[in-house]
Each structure stands twice: as C-alpha cells, then as structure tokens.
Amino acid sequence: MGTAVAMLALQGCAETTPNLGKSGQPSQTSVQWFNPDGSPRFVAYVACTSEDESCSTANKAFSEWADDRHVELRLIESDDAVFRSGTPSSGKAKTMPYRVVIRFVPLVVPSFSPFSGGSHVVGRYTPPKVGYRATTYVFDSATGSLLQETPAHKEVAANPDDHANRYIQSEVDDFLTSLDPAYSRK
C-alpha cells in the first residue's frame, strides 16, 4: 500500500497539508489549504475516470467532502486544460490562492480463479480488490505555476459478497483524510 500519507502540520492554529517529497516525507514547503477559521483557501477540481460506474460513487464522496468543508468543487474531464496550464478550461472560480486539482481513478479488480479447460482450477484464488490511483496537483491561482504534485495509490482486498460502492466510498474518504486530516466522514 503505497499511499502517500499526509501528516497534520500546524502553522498557528491553521490546518495545512504538507508537500510530500518522493520519500513520502514532508518537504520544507507546505501549502496552507485552510485559514485559521477553517475556511478554504482553494478551489478543488476533480477528474475521475473509470471503466465502470465507480466514478459516480467517487464523485459523490468528493461532493460530500466539499459540502462538509465548504470547498468550491468543480468536476472536470481528465483532459481539462488545468492539468497542462494550472488554469481551468472554463468558468471563473472565486479568487483563492490555490487550485487543488485531483486526478482520481477508482480501481475495482474482480476475484479470479484461473481455470484450465473445463472446470479444473489451475492456480490460487485471488480475492477482489478495490482501491484507487490518484495524483493531487496544487497550483498557484495567480500564476498557474505548479507548487506540489503528490501521487497516491492504494488497494485493499474486498469481501466478494459486498458491494464495491461501500469500498469505493471508504477509499475516497481515506484519500480525502490523507489530504485534509481535519476531515472525517460522520
């Protein structure tokens, strides 16, 4: 499980999200995502891509986070200009110091038992897995310059009898808590 785990850093009473280096350890530069009163200092953009319907569950989880934390959230396409230039392709956002752009790919891998010919199992049973691959980019809103880029990846074994949506919701919540340690889904 190679998730980049964000650590809570305090600047006065303000919540911050550290810039994680390649080792997963905080670098010297941290971006303050929230003001001391808890109000956000960024607009969030999320591009979710999946080969199945997982993005509807993931987008719902991101929307719940945005509502709870009073974050302006824009759902965008994975080819939006914001990934290239730091400036979104459409719409004006409120003036905020940062743009937090997340490329999120839910992973749903079904269980697997290799068969040879008819019904003879050739190998071991592989349980289903659910998780994500994500990259979080933080851009300076005024200049469009990239301040941080943090990849994350996580997979967990799932119960084959459970519905994948519960796991996807849980994994998105886990990812959001790594970005915003003050967030906890009720």
mmCIF file of C-alpha atoms in Angstrom, residues 7-133:
data_model
loop_
_atom_site.group_PDB
_atom_site.id
_atom_site.type_symbol
_atom_site.label_atom_id
_atom_site.label_comp_id
_atom_site.label_asym_id
_atom_site.label_seq_id
_atom_site.Cartn_x
_atom_site.Cartn_y
_atom_site.Cartn_z
ATOM 1 C CA MET A 7 0.707 14.483 8.130
ATOM 2 C CA LEU A 8 -1.026 17.201 10.078
ATOM 3 C CA ALA A 9 1.185 20.250 10.332
ATOM 4 C CA LEU A 10 0.219 23.294 12.288
ATOM 5 C CA GLN A 11 1.013 26.890 11.491
ATOM 6 C CA GLY A 12 -0.513 28.759 14.372
ATOM 7 C CA CYS A 13 -3.997 27.287 14.533
ATOM 8 C CA ALA A 14 -4.288 26.813 10.756
ATOM 9 C CA GLU A 15 -4.597 23.425 9.140
ATOM 10 C CA THR A 16 -2.056 22.742 6.441
ATOM 11 C CA THR A 17 -1.328 19.989 4.005
ATOM 12 C CA PRO A 18 2.369 19.283 3.622
ATOM 13 C CA ASN A 19 4.201 18.943 0.345
ATOM 14 C CA LEU A 20 5.389 15.338 0.353
ATOM 15 C CA GLY A 21 8.664 14.521 -1.318
ATOM 16 C CA LYS A 22 9.468 11.305 -3.194
ATOM 17 C CA SER A 23 10.268 9.571 0.086
ATOM 18 C CA GLY A 24 6.765 10.308 1.372
ATOM 19 C CA GLN A 25 8.211 12.654 3.985
ATOM 20 C CA PRO A 26 7.173 16.309 4.177
ATOM 21 C CA SER A 27 9.409 18.705 2.312
ATOM 22 C CA GLN A 28 10.205 22.155 3.649
ATOM 23 C CA THR A 29 7.390 23.823 1.729
ATOM 24 C CA SER A 30 3.827 23.461 2.933
ATOM 25 C CA VAL A 31 0.751 24.949 1.346
ATOM 26 C CA GLN A 32 -1.803 26.273 3.803
ATOM 27 C CA TRP A 33 -5.110 24.890 2.471
ATOM 28 C CA PHE A 34 -7.353 26.389 5.160
ATOM 29 C CA ASN A 35 -7.478 29.689 7.019
ATOM 30 C CA PRO A 36 -7.298 29.700 10.840
ATOM 31 C CA ASP A 37 -11.127 29.905 10.910
ATOM 32 C CA GLY A 38 -11.348 26.698 8.834
ATOM 33 C CA SER A 39 -12.405 28.388 5.587
ATOM 34 C CA PRO A 40 -10.728 27.002 2.451
ATOM 35 C CA ARG A 41 -8.007 28.867 0.577
ATOM 36 C CA PHE A 42 -8.504 26.869 -2.634
ATOM 37 C CA VAL A 43 -10.945 25.714 -5.263
ATOM 38 C CA ALA A 44 -10.921 21.949 -5.875
ATOM 39 C CA TYR A 45 -11.118 20.356 -9.319
ATOM 40 C CA VAL A 46 -11.665 16.600 -9.591
ATOM 41 C CA ALA A 47 -11.353 14.483 -12.716
ATOM 42 C CA CYS A 48 -12.465 10.911 -12.141
ATOM 43 C CA THR A 49 -12.039 8.271 -14.825
ATOM 44 C CA SER A 50 -13.076 4.658 -14.689
ATOM 45 C CA GLU A 51 -14.038 1.816 -16.997
ATOM 46 C CA ASP A 52 -17.144 1.185 -14.901
ATOM 47 C CA GLU A 53 -19.636 3.240 -12.901
ATOM 48 C CA SER A 54 -17.244 3.758 -9.944
ATOM 49 C CA CYS A 55 -16.878 7.484 -10.615
ATOM 50 C CA SER A 56 -20.463 8.197 -9.631
ATOM 51 C CA THR A 57 -19.685 6.864 -6.133
ATOM 52 C CA ALA A 58 -16.305 8.626 -6.027
ATOM 53 C CA ASN A 59 -17.781 11.952 -7.202
ATOM 54 C CA LYS A 60 -20.486 11.683 -4.538
ATOM 55 C CA ALA A 61 -17.810 11.192 -1.856
ATOM 56 C CA PHE A 62 -15.831 14.203 -3.142
ATOM 57 C CA SER A 63 -19.040 16.274 -3.145
ATOM 58 C CA GLU A 64 -19.824 15.275 0.456
ATOM 59 C CA TRP A 65 -16.309 16.351 1.495
ATOM 60 C CA ALA A 66 -16.684 19.657 -0.345
ATOM 61 C CA ASP A 67 -20.050 20.320 1.303
ATOM 62 C CA ASP A 68 -18.744 19.431 4.776
ATOM 63 C CA ARG A 69 -15.601 21.571 4.417
ATOM 64 C CA HIS A 70 -17.261 24.427 2.424
ATOM 65 C CA VAL A 71 -14.931 23.865 -0.525
ATOM 66 C CA GLU A 72 -15.923 25.009 -4.002
ATOM 67 C CA LEU A 73 -15.732 21.815 -6.075
ATOM 68 C CA ARG A 74 -15.696 21.534 -9.845
ATOM 69 C CA LEU A 75 -15.969 18.139 -11.525
ATOM 70 C CA ILE A 76 -13.898 18.267 -14.718
ATOM 71 C CA GLU A 77 -12.806 15.997 -17.552
ATOM 72 C CA SER A 78 -9.422 14.254 -17.395
ATOM 73 C CA ASP A 79 -8.167 16.289 -20.374
ATOM 74 C CA ASP A 80 -9.062 19.699 -18.881
ATOM 75 C CA ALA A 81 -6.543 22.489 -19.519
ATOM 76 C CA VAL A 82 -5.957 22.849 -15.770
ATOM 77 C CA PHE A 83 -3.701 19.761 -15.914
ATOM 78 C CA ARG A 84 -1.468 21.435 -18.500
ATOM 79 C CA SER A 85 -1.509 25.101 -17.522
ATOM 80 C CA GLY A 86 -2.877 25.346 -13.998
ATOM 81 C CA THR A 87 -5.811 27.330 -15.411
ATOM 82 C CA PRO A 88 -9.155 25.582 -15.926
ATOM 83 C CA SER A 89 -10.630 25.471 -19.420
ATOM 84 C CA SER A 90 -13.946 27.029 -18.459
ATOM 85 C CA GLY A 91 -15.591 29.026 -15.742
ATOM 86 C CA LYS A 92 -14.226 31.594 -13.371
ATOM 87 C CA ALA A 93 -13.560 30.474 -9.834
ATOM 88 C CA LYS A 94 -13.687 32.654 -6.770
ATOM 89 C CA THR A 95 -10.371 34.311 -6.112
ATOM 90 C CA MET A 96 -8.478 31.881 -3.922
ATOM 91 C CA PRO A 97 -4.722 31.489 -3.529
ATOM 92 C CA TYR A 98 -4.686 27.876 -4.779
ATOM 93 C CA ARG A 99 -6.253 25.417 -7.180
ATOM 94 C CA VAL A 100 -6.187 21.837 -5.919
ATOM 95 C CA VAL A 101 -6.588 19.528 -8.887
ATOM 96 C CA ILE A 102 -7.136 15.811 -8.355
ATOM 97 C CA ARG A 103 -6.936 13.117 -11.000
ATOM 98 C CA PHE A 104 -8.686 10.122 -9.428
ATOM 99 C CA VAL A 105 -9.016 6.617 -10.879
ATOM 100 C CA PRO A 106 -11.019 4.101 -8.830
ATOM 101 C CA LEU A 107 -9.745 0.538 -9.117
ATOM 102 C CA VAL A 108 -12.114 -2.417 -8.964
ATOM 103 C CA VAL A 109 -10.465 -5.783 -9.652
ATOM 104 C CA PRO A 110 -12.796 -8.803 -9.568
ATOM 105 C CA SER A 111 -11.899 -12.057 -7.839
ATOM 106 C CA PHE A 112 -10.094 -14.556 -10.010
ATOM 107 C CA SER A 113 -9.570 -18.295 -10.101
ATOM 108 C CA PRO A 114 -7.609 -19.449 -13.170
ATOM 109 C CA PHE A 115 -9.159 -22.421 -14.948
ATOM 110 C CA SER A 116 -7.656 -24.861 -17.418
ATOM 111 C CA GLY A 117 -10.044 -26.314 -19.908
ATOM 112 C CA GLY A 118 -13.379 -27.042 -18.254
ATOM 113 C CA SER A 119 -13.662 -26.699 -14.518
ATOM 114 C CA HIS A 120 -10.174 -27.508 -13.267
ATOM 115 C CA VAL A 121 -8.668 -24.731 -11.168
ATOM 116 C CA VAL A 122 -5.020 -24.212 -12.164
ATOM 117 C CA GLY A 123 -3.886 -21.701 -9.604
ATOM 118 C CA ARG A 124 -4.804 -19.935 -6.453
ATOM 119 C CA TYR A 125 -7.920 -17.883 -5.839
ATOM 120 C CA THR A 126 -7.337 -14.125 -5.906
ATOM 121 C CA PRO A 127 -9.848 -12.115 -3.847
ATOM 122 C CA PRO A 128 -11.408 -8.971 -5.327
ATOM 123 C CA LYS A 129 -9.571 -5.710 -4.769
ATOM 124 C CA VAL A 130 -10.810 -2.143 -4.543
ATOM 125 C CA GLY A 131 -8.712 0.986 -4.388
ATOM 126 C CA TYR A 132 -7.521 3.971 -6.346
ATOM 127 C CA ARG A 133 -4.708 5.724 -8.130
#
